Structures are given as structure tokens and as C-alpha cells.
CSV table of C-alpha atoms in Angstrom, one decimal:
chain,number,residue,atom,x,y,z
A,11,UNK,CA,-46.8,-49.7,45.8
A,12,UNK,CA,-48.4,-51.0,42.3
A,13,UNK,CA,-52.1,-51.2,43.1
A,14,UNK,CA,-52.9,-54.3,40.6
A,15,UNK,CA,-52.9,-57.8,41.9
A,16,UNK,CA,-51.4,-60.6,39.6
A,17,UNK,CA,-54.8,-62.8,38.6
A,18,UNK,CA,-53.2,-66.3,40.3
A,19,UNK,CA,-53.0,-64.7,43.5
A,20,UNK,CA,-56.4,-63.8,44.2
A,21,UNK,CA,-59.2,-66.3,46.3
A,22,UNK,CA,-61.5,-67.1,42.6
A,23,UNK,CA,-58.5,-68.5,40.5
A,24,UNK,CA,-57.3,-70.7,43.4
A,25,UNK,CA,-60.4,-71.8,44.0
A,26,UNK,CA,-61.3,-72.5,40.4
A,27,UNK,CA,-57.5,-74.4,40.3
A,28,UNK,CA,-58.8,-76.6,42.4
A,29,UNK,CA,-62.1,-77.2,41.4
A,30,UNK,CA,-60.7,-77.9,38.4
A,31,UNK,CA,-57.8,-80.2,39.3
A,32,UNK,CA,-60.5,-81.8,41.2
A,33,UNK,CA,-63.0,-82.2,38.3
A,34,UNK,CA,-60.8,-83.2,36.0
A,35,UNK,CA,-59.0,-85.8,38.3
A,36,UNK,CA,-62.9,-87.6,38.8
A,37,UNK,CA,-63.3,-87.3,34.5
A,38,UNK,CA,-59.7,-89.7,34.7
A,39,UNK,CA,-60.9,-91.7,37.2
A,40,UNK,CA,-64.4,-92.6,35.8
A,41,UNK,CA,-62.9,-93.1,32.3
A,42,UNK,CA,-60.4,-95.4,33.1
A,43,UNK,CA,-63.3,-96.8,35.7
A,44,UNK,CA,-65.3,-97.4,32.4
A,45,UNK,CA,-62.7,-98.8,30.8
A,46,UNK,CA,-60.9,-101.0,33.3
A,47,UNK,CA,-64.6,-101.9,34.9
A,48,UNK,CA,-65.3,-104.5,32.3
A,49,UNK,CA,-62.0,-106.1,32.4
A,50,UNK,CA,-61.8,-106.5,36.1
A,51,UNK,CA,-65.2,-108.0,36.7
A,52,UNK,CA,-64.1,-110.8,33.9
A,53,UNK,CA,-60.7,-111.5,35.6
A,54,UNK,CA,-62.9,-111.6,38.8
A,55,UNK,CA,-64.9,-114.0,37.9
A,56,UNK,CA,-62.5,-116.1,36.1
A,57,UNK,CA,-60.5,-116.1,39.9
A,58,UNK,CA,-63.8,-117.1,41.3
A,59,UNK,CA,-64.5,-120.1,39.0
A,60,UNK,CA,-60.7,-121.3,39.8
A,61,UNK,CA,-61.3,-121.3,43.3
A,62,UNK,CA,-64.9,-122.8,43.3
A,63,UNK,CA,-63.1,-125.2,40.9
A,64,UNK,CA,-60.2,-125.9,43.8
A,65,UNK,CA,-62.5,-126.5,46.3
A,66,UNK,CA,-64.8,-128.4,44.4
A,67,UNK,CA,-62.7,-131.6,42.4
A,68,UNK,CA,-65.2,-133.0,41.1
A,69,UNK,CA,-66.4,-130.3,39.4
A,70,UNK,CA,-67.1,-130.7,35.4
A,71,UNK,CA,-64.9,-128.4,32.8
A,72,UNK,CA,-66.3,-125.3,31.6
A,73,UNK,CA,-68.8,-122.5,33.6
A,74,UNK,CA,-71.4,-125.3,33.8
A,75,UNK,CA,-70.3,-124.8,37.6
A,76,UNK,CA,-71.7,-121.6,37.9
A,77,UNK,CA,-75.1,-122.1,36.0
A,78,UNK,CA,-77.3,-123.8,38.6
A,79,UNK,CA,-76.5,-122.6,42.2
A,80,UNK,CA,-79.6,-122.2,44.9
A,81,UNK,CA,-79.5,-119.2,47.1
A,82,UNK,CA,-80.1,-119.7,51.1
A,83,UNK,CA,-81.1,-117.2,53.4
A,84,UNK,CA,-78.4,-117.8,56.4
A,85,UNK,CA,-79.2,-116.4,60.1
A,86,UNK,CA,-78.7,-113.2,59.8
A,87,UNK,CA,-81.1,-112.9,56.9
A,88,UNK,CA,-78.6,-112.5,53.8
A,89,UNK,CA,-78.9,-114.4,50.7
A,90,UNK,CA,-75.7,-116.9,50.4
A,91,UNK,CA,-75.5,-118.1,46.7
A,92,UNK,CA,-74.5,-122.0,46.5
A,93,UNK,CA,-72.8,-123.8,43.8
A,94,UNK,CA,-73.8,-127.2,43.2
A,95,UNK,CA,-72.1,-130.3,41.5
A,96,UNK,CA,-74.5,-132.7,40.1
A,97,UNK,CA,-73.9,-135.6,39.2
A,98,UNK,CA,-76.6,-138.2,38.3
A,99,UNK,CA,-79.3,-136.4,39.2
A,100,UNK,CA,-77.8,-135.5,42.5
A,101,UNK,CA,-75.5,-132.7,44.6
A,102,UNK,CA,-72.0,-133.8,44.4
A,103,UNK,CA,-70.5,-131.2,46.3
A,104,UNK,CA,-71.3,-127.5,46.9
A,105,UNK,CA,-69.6,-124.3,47.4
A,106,UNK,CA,-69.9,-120.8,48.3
A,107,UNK,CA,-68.4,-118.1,50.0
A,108,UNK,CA,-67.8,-117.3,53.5
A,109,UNK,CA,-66.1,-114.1,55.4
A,110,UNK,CA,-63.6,-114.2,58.2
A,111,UNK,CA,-62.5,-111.0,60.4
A,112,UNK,CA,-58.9,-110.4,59.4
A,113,UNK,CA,-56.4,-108.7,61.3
A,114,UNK,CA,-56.8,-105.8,58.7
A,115,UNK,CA,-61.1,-106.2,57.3
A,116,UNK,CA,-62.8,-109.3,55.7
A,117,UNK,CA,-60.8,-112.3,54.9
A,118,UNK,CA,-63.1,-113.7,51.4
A,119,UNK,CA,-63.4,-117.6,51.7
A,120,UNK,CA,-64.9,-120.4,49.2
A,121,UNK,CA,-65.5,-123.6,51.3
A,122,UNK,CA,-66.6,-126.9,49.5
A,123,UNK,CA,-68.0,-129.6,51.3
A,124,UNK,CA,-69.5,-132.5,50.3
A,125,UNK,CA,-73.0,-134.2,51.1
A,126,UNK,CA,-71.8,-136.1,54.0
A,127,UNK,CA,-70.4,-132.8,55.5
A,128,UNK,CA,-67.0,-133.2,55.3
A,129,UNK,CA,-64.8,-130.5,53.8
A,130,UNK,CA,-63.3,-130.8,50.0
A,131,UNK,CA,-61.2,-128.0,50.4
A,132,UNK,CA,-61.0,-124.2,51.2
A,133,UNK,CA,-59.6,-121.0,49.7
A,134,UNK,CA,-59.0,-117.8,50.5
A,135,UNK,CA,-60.3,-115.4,47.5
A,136,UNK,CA,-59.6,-111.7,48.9
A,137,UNK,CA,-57.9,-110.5,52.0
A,138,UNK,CA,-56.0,-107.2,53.4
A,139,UNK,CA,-53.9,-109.3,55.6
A,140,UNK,CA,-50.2,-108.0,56.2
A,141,UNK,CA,-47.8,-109.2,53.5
A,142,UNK,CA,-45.3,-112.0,54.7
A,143,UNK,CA,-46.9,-112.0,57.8
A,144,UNK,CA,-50.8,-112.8,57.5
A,145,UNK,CA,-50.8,-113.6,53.9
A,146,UNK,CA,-49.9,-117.1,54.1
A,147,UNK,CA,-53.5,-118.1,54.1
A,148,UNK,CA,-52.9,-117.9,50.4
A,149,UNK,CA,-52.1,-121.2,48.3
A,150,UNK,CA,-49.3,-118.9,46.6
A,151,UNK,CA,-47.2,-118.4,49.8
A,152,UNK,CA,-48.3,-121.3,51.7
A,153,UNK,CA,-50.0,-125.1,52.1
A,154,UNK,CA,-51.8,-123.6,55.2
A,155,UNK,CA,-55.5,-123.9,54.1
A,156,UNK,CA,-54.7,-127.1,52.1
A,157,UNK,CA,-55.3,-128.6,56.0
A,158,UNK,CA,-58.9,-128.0,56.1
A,159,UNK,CA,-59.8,-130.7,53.2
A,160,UNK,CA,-61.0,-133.7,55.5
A,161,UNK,CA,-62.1,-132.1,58.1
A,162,UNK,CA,-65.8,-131.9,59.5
A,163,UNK,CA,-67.5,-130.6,62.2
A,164,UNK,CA,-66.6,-134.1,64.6
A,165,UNK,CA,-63.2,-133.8,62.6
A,166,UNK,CA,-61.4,-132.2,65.5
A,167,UNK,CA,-64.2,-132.3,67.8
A,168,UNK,CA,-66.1,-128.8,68.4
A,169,UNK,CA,-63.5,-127.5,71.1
A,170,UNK,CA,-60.6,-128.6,69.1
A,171,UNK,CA,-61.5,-126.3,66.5
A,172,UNK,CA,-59.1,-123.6,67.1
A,173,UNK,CA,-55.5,-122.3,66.7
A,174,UNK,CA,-53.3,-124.4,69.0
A,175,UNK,CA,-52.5,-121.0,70.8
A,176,UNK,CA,-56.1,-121.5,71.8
A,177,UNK,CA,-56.4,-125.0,72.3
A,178,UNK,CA,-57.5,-126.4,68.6
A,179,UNK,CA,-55.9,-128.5,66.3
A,180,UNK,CA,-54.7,-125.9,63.6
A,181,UNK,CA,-51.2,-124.1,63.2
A,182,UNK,CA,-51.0,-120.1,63.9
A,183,UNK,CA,-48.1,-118.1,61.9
A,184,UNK,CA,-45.5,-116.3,62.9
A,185,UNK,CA,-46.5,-113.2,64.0
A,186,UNK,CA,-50.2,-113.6,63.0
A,187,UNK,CA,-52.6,-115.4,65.1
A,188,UNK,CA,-55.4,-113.2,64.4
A,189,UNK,CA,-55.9,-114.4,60.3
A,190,UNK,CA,-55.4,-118.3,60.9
A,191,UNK,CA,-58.0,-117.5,64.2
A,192,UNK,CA,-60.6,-115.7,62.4
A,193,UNK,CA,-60.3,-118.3,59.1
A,194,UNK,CA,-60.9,-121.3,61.5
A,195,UNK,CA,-63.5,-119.6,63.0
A,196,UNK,CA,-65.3,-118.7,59.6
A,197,UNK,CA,-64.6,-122.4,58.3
A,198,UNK,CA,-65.9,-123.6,61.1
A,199,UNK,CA,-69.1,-120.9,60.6
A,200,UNK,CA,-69.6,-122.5,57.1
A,201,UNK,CA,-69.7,-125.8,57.9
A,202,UNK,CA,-72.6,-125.0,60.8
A,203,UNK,CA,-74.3,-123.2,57.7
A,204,UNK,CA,-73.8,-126.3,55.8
A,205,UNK,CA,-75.6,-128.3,58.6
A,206,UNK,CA,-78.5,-125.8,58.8
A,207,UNK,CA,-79.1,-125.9,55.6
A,208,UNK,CA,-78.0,-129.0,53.9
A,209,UNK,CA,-81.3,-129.8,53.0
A,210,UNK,CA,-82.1,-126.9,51.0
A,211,UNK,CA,-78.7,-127.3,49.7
A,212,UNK,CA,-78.9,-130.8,48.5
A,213,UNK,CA,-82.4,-130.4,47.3
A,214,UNK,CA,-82.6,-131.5,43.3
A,215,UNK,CA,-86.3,-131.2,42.3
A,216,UNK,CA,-86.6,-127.7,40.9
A,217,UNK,CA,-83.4,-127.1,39.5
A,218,UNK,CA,-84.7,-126.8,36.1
A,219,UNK,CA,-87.2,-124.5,34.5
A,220,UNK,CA,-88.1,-123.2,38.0
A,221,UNK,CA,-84.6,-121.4,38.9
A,222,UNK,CA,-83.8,-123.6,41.8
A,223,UNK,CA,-84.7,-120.6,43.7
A,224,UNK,CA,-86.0,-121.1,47.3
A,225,UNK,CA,-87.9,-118.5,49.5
B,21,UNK,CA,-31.7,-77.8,29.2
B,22,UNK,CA,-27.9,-77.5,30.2
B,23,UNK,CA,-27.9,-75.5,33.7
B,24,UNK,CA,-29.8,-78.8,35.2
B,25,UNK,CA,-27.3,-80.7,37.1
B,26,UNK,CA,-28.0,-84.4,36.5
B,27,UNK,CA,-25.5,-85.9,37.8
B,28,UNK,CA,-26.2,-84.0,41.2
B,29,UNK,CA,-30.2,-85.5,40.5
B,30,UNK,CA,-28.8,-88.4,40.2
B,31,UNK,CA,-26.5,-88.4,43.3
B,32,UNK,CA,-29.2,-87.4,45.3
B,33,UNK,CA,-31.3,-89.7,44.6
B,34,UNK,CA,-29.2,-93.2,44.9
B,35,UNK,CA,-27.3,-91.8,47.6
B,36,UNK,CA,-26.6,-88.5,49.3
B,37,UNK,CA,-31.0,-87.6,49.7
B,38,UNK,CA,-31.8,-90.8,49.2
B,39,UNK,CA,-35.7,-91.3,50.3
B,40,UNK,CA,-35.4,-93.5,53.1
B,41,UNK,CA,-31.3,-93.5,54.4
B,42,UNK,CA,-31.4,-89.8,54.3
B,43,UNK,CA,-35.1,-88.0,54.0
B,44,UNK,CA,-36.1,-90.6,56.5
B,45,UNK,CA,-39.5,-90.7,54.5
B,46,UNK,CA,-42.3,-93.2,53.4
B,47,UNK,CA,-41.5,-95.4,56.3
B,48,UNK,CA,-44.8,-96.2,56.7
B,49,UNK,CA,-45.2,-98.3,53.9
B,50,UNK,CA,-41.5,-99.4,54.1
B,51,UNK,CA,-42.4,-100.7,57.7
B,52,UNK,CA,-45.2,-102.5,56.1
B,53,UNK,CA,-43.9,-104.5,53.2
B,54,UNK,CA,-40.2,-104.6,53.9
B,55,UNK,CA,-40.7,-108.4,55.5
B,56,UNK,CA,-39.0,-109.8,52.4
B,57,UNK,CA,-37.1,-108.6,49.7
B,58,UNK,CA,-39.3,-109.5,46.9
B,59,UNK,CA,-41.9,-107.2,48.5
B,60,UNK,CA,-39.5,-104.4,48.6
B,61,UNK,CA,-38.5,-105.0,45.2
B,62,UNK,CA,-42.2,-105.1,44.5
B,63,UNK,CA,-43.6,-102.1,46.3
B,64,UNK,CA,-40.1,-99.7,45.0
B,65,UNK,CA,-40.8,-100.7,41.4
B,66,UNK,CA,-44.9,-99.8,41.9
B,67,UNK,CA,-43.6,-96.2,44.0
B,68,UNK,CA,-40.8,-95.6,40.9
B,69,UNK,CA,-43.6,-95.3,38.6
B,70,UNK,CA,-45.9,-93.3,40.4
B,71,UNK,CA,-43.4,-91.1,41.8
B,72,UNK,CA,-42.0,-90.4,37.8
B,73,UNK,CA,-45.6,-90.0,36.7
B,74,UNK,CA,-46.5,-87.3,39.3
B,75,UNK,CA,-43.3,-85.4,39.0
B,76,UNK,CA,-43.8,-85.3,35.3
B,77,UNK,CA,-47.5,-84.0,35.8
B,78,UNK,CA,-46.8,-81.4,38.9
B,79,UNK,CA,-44.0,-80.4,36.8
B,80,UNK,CA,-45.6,-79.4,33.2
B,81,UNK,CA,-48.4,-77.8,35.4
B,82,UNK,CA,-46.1,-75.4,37.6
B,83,UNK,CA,-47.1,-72.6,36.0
B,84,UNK,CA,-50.7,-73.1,36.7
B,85,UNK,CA,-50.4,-74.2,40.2
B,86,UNK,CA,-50.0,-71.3,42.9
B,87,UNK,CA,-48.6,-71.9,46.6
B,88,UNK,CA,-51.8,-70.9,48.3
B,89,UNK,CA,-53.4,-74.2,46.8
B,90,UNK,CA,-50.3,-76.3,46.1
B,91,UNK,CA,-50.9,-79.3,48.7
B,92,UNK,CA,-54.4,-80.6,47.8
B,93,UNK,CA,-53.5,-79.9,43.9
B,94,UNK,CA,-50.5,-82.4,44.3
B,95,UNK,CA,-52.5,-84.4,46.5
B,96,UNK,CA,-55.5,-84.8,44.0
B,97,UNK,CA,-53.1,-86.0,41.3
B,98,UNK,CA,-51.2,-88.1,43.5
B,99,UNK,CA,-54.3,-90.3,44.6
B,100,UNK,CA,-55.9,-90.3,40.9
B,101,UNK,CA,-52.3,-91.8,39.5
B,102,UNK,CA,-52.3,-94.4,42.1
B,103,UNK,CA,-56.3,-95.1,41.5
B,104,UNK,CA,-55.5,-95.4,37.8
B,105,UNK,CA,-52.6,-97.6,38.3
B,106,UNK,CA,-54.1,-99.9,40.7
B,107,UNK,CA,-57.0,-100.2,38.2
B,108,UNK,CA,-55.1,-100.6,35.2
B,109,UNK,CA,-53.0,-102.8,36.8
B,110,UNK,CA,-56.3,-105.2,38.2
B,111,UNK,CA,-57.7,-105.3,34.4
B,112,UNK,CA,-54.3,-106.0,32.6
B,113,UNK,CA,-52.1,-107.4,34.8
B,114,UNK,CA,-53.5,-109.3,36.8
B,115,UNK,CA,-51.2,-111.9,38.1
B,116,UNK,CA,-49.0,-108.6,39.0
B,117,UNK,CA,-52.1,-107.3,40.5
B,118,UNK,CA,-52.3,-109.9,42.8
B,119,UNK,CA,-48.7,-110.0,44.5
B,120,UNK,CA,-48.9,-106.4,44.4
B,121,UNK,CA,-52.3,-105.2,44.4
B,122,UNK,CA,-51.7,-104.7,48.8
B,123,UNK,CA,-49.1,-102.7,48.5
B,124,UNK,CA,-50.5,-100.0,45.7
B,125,UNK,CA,-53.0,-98.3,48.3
B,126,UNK,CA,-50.1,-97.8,50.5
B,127,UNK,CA,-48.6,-95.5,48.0
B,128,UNK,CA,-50.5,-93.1,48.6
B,129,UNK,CA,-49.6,-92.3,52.1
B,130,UNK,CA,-46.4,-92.6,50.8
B,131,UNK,CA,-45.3,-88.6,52.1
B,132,UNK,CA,-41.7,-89.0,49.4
B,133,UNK,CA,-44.1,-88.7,46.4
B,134,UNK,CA,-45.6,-85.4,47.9
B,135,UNK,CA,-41.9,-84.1,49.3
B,136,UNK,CA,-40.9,-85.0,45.7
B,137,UNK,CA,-43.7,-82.9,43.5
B,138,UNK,CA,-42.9,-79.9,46.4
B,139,UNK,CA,-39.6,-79.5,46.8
B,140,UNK,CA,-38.5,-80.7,43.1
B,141,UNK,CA,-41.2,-81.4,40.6
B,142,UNK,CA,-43.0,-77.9,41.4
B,143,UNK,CA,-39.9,-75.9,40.3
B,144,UNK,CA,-37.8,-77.8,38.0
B,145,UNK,CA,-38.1,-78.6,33.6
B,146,UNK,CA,-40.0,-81.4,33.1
B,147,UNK,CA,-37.0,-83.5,31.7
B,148,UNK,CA,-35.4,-82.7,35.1
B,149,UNK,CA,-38.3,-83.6,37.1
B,150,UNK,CA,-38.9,-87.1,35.4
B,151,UNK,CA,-34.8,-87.4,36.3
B,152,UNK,CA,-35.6,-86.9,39.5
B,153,UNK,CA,-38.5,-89.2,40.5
B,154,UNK,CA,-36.9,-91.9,38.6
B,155,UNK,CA,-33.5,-91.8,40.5
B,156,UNK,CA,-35.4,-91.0,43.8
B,157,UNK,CA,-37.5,-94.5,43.0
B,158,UNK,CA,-34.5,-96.3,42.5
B,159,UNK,CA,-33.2,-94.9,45.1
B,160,UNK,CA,-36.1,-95.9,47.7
B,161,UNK,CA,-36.2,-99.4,45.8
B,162,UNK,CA,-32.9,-100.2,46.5
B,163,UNK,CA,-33.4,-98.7,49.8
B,164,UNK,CA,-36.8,-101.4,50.8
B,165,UNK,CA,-35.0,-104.4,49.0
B,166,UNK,CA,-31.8,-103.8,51.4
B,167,UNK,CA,-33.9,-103.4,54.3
B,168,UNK,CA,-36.0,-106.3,53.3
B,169,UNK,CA,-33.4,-108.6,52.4
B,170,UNK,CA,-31.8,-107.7,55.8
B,171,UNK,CA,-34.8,-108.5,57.8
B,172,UNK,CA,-35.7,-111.5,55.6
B,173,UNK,CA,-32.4,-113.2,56.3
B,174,UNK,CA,-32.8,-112.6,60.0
B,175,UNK,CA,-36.0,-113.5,60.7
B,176,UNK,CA,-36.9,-116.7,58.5
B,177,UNK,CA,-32.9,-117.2,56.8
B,178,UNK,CA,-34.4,-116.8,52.9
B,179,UNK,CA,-33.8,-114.4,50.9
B,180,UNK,CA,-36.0,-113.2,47.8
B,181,UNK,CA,-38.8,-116.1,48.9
B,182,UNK,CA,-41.5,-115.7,46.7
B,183,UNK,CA,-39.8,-113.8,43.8
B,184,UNK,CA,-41.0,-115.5,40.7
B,185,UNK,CA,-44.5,-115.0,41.8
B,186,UNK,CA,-43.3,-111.3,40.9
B,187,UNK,CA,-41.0,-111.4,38.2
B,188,UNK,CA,-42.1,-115.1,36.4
B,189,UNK,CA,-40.7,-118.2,37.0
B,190,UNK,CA,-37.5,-117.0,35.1
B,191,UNK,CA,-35.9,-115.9,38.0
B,192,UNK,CA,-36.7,-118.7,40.5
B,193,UNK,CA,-33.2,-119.2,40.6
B,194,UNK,CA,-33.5,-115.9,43.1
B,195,UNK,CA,-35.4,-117.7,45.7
B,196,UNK,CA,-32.5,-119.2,48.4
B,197,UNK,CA,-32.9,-121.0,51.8
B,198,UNK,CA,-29.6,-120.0,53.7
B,199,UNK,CA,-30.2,-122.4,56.8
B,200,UNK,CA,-32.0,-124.9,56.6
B,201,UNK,CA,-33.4,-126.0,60.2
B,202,UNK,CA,-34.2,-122.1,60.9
B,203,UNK,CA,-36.8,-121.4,63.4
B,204,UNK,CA,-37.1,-117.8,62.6
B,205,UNK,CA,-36.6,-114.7,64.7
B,206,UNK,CA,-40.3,-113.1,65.0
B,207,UNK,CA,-39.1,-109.8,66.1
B,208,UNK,CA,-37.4,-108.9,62.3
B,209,UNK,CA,-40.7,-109.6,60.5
B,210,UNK,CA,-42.8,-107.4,62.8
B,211,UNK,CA,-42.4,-103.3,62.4
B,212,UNK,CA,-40.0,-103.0,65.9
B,213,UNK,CA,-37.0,-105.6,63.7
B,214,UNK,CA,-37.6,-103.1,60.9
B,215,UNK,CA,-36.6,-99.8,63.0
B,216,UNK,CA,-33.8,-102.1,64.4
B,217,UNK,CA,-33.0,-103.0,60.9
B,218,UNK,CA,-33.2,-99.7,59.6
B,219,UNK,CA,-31.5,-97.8,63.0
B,220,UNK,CA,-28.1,-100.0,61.9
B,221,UNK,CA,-28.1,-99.0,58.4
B,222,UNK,CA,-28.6,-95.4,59.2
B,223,UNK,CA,-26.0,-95.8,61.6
B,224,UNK,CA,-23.6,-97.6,58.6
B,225,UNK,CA,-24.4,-95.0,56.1
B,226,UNK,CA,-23.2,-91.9,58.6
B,227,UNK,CA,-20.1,-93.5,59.2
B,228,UNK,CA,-19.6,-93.7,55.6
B,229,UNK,CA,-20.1,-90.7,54.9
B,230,UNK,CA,-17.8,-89.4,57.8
B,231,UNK,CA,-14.9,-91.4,56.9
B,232,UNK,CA,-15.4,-89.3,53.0
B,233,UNK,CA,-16.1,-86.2,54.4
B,234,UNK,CA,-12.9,-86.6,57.0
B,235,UNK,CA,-11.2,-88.1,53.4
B,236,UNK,CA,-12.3,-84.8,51.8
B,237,UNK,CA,-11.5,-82.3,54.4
B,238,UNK,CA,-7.6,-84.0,55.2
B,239,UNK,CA,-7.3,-83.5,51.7
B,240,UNK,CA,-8.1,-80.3,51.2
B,241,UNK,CA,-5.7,-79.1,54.1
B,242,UNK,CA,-3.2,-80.9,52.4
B,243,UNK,CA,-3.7,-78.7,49.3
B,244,UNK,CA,-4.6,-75.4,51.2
B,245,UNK,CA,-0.5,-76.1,53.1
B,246,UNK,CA,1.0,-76.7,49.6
B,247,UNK,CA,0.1,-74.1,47.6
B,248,UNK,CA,1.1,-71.7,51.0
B,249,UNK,CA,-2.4,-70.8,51.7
């Protein structure tokens, strides 16, 4: 038997291989972090301004949309951040963002509504759903959420705001009652926000020089 | 490089190892997104370039990388090639990103990527191993759009719905409605249709391959009588 070892065999070299590999796979990762990062957030927010945009028609061109917006505390003590049309001196319309429990995590809503309380539309802005199954809460595969503009909390009544499978007024899929369940629900959540807080909402006074800001 | 058989690569990775008819891997994801064939096409084409990209790197490393710490070695660059291309593709591409962006996590748990950079990638030339993972993408993209095409037409009767939402409105022509008043066969879009589906092409390709191999064998029996053994 030779008595020498060859260098890759032994416990340090492995261990550095790793490290290494390891080391050097987090130095890709942040710099194409840093250099994706940017871009990302941009797109982001362009996707965010389209849907605020969807749900909110009579929205003006440009980002004036997302200039002005008031921030409300909801129930649970979280800061919601509201968009606001205004026209003449007064709220149009307002947006923001609300979550629903998926079948798979957080479905990412943008609900508008408009000062009476009736819905201008809804969108869907992220999800995890299952492709071809619960992903048809997206315009792109289907006119599902297009169902919501209209609709208020007496429009179906309180009970009837649910999946048919459960007794509401809305269509499930195929295969997925779970996404279309937990969207109604959160729509449904929204509006009640709305109704909390349409005051503070619809409130014009300070959205100048003050920040619109409310404590 | 002329003792690498590429045509063998090649053969094995459309047809006779194919990833999913004959490795029986990655079904995981394939369970997942095989409800239409667009998001087969969608998900092979995504796995093809990971899977060329990580043979490529496991292979020009092989030297470095010793058995005791192969696994999390491939495993690391495995999960920082799909990181990159998901974020890559979110900053530049992000129409694709959208259609596709569900599918890319499931790469990772995609096992064909790590069977590949073991059993090929680790021990062949690099120009071998980029072969390799190409044809075996192919392969496993032909592979989820059968399957997905399959299960598509059974379960809703379309085929290739949503397709220019992936490939531009070019190919809109793609998108077909075979029956019209369809009401759809639930069981074919959920997982159990997809073992179904995939248990009866499993089941085809065998008998294919029997009927060549009995082909093969008659014929050599006929040339082992004639030349008087």
C-alpha cells in the first residue's frame, strides 16, 4: 500500500469545495440581484399602475395616480395605502390592494370602488394559484373577475356573496373552488374596509402641503 | 472529440432515455403544468435551458468536484441557475415572465436536471455534455406538450389555449376549439387524469418498442440461419 492520500480525497478540500461552490454561488446571485433589482421593481410598478389604472377608469394619464394616496390603518393595525381620483376638488374613485388565501399562499388584489360604494372593477396582481386550473382569476386566461365591477355590498345581498357551491352568486372553476372562494371573500373584505373607512378615504382637506397623511 | 457517440446522445434523449417515457423523472412538475399544451411547451423550453446550462457548468468543473461532495455541489449550481434565470427573466422579459414565471421555481425540484449533471454531465467533454442536456430538454419538452395536449383535449376539447400569450400573437393561429358545446372532463386537468394520461402512453411506447425489438431479434435469426450459424 502507497501511504500518500491524493489532496481531493481528504475532509479540508471537500469541505473548502463546497464552501466555495457555495460562496461563489451567493457572489452570482447578489450580482445579478443588483443588477436585475432595479429593473424588476420598475416593471413592478409599471404592472401596478396598469392595474390601479383597470380598476380605476376614470383615472387621468400619467403617474399622477400614484402621487396623492392616504394611508388607513385597517383592523388589524396595518397601514393600507389608498389611491385617490380627484376630480374637482373631490375623490372620484379609490384603489388599493387587498389579499386573498389561495389554494397555494396570497392571492394580490387591487379593488376600486367608487364613493357611493359600488365596485369599478377588480384585479388580480400576483398569485401562486395552479396553472390552467386556479389561474383564471387572471384577465389573461379569463373574464372571471370582470364580474365584480357593479357590485356592492347590497349587490348580492350579504349571504349571497359567495361561490354558488356555497350558496352566492359567483361562478367556481373547474377544479378550483378554493381561489374564486377566497377572492370573493377578500372582495368582499375590501369593500367592508371601504365602508369603515370611507370617510377617511374620501376626505380632501389636507391633500396638499400636509401629505394627506392621517394618524 | 470523436469517441463521443452523438447520435447515441441524441437517441437517448428524444427517445430510447427519454426523461419522462423512460426515466420516469420530473413528474412532479410535469403533473403540475401539463393541463395544457402551451404550459408544457412553456415549462420544457424554461427546463431545456437550465438543464444545458448546468450540464455545461458540472461538466467543465468535473475535475474539481469529488464524489464525497458531488450532490449539494450540483445542487448549489442548480438552484443559483434557476434563481438567475427567474430573475433575469422578471427584469427583461417580462411578459414571458408572467406566463412562465409559476413554472420556473418548479424547476428546481425538477430531479432530471440533477440525474442529468450525475450520471452524464459529471463524466463527459463539455461539448458532449451541452449535447446531452439539450436533447434530454427536447426530449422532456416534447414529452409535457404530448402529455398536455392529451389531457387538454380531453378535459376542456382545446388544444394549445393560451399559446400566443407565450410565443406572441404570431402564432394565434395555434389556439383551436375542437368541440364546441364541451363541458369538460374535470378528472384530465387534475394530477389523477395526468397518471392516466401518462400510464397509456407509457403503455404505447413499450409496445412500440416491443414490436422493434421482436422486428430486430426475427431478423437477426434470419441472418444467424443463412450464413449457417
Amino acid at each position: 500500500m502507497v501511504a500518500w492520500i491524493k489532496p481531493s480525497s481528504t475532509v479540508p478540500y471537500q469541505t473548502l469545495l463546497v464552501g466555495g461552490v457555495a460562496l461563489l454561488a451567493s457572489a452570482i446571485i447578489s450580482i445579478g440581484f443588483q443588477l436585475t433589482s432595479g429593473d424588476i421593481a420598475k416593471r413592478q410598478a409599471e404592472d401596478r399602475l396598469v392595474s390601479l389604472r383597470q380598476v380605476l377608469p376614470s383615472a387621468p394619464p400619467g403617474d399622477e395616480l400614484l402621487r396623492n394616496p392616504v394611508t388607513v390603518k385597517d383592523e388589524a393595525g396595518n397601514d393600507v395605502v389608498v389611491y385617490r381620483v380627484l376630480k374637482d376638488g373631490k375623490v372620484d374613485g379609490v384603489a388599493y390592494q387587498i389579499i386573498g388565501q389561495g389554494y397555494s399562499g396570497d392571492i394580490v388584489l387591487v379593488i376600486g370602488v367608487a364613493p357611493d360604494g359600488k365596485l369599478l372593477g377588480v384585479r388580480t396582481v400576483s398569485h401562486a394559484e395552479t396553472p390552467g386550473l386556479g389561474d383564471k382569476i387572471e384577465t389573461a386566461k379569463s373574464d372571471w373577475v370582470l364580474g365584480f365591477a357593479g357590485r356592492s355590498l347590497s349587490d348580492p345581498p350579504p349571504e349571497k356573496w359567495g361561490v354558488k357551491k356555497d350558496g352566492g352568486v359567483f361562478d367556481q372553476f373547474t377544479g378550483a373552488t378554493i381561489t374564486p372562494r377566497g377572492v370573493v371573500k377578500a372582495v368582499k373584505q375590501g369593500l367592508e374596509f371601504f365602508d369603515a373607512h370611507a370617510s377617511e378615504m374620501l376626505e380632501t382637506s389636507n391633500s396638499g402641503a400636509s401629505g394627506g397623511l392621517h394618524e | 472529440m470523436s469517441d463521443v457517440d452523438y447520435r447515441g446522445i441524441i437517441r437517448d434523449g428524444l427517445w430510447s432515455n427519454n426523461v419522462v417515457f423512460s426515466q420516469l423523472l420530473g413528474l412532479c412538475p410535469l403533473m403540475a403544468v401539463t393541463t395544457t399544451a402551451t404550459n408544457g411547451l412553456g415549462m420544457g423550453l424554461a427546463t431545456t435551458a437550465v438543464l444545458v446550462l448546468s450540464n455545461v457548468l458540472v461538466s467543465s468543473g468535473r475535475s474539481l468536484i469529488v464524489p464525497e461532495v458531488r450532490i449539494p455541489v450540483f445542487i448549489l449550481l442548480i438552484a443559483t441557475l434557476v434563481t438567475l434565470v427567474d430573475m433575469v427573466m422578471n427584469a427583461w422579459l417580462h411578459e414571458l415572465h408572467k406566463v412562465l414565471g409559476l413554472f420556473i421555481p418548479l424547476i428546481v425540484v425538477n430531479c432530471s436536471v440533477l440525474g442529468r449533471a450525475e450520471s452524464f454531465a459529471s463524466r463527459q467533454p463539455v461539448r458532449a455534455a451541452l449535447v446531452d442536456g439539450l436533447m434530454m430538454g427536447i426530449g422532456f419538452t416534447l414529452a409535457l406538450v404530448l402529455l398536455g395536449a392529451c389531457r387538454e383535449i380531453l378535459g376542456s376539447a382545446t388544444l394549445f389555449s393560451g399559446a400566443p400569450l407565450l410565443l406572441g400573437d404570431h402564432f394565434s393561429f395555434l389556439e383551436m376549439k375542437l368541440i364546441s358545446d364541451y363541458k369538460g372532463v374535470l378528472v384530465m386537468m387534475l394530477p389523477p387524469g395526468g397518471f392516466l394520461v401518462l400510464g397509456f402512453l407509457l403503455a404505447g411506447k413499450q409496445l412500440l418498442d416491443l414490436r422493434q425489438k421482436k422486428a430486430a431479434t426475427a431478423q437477426f435469426h434470419c441472418a444467424v440461419e443463412t450464413t449457417g450459424r
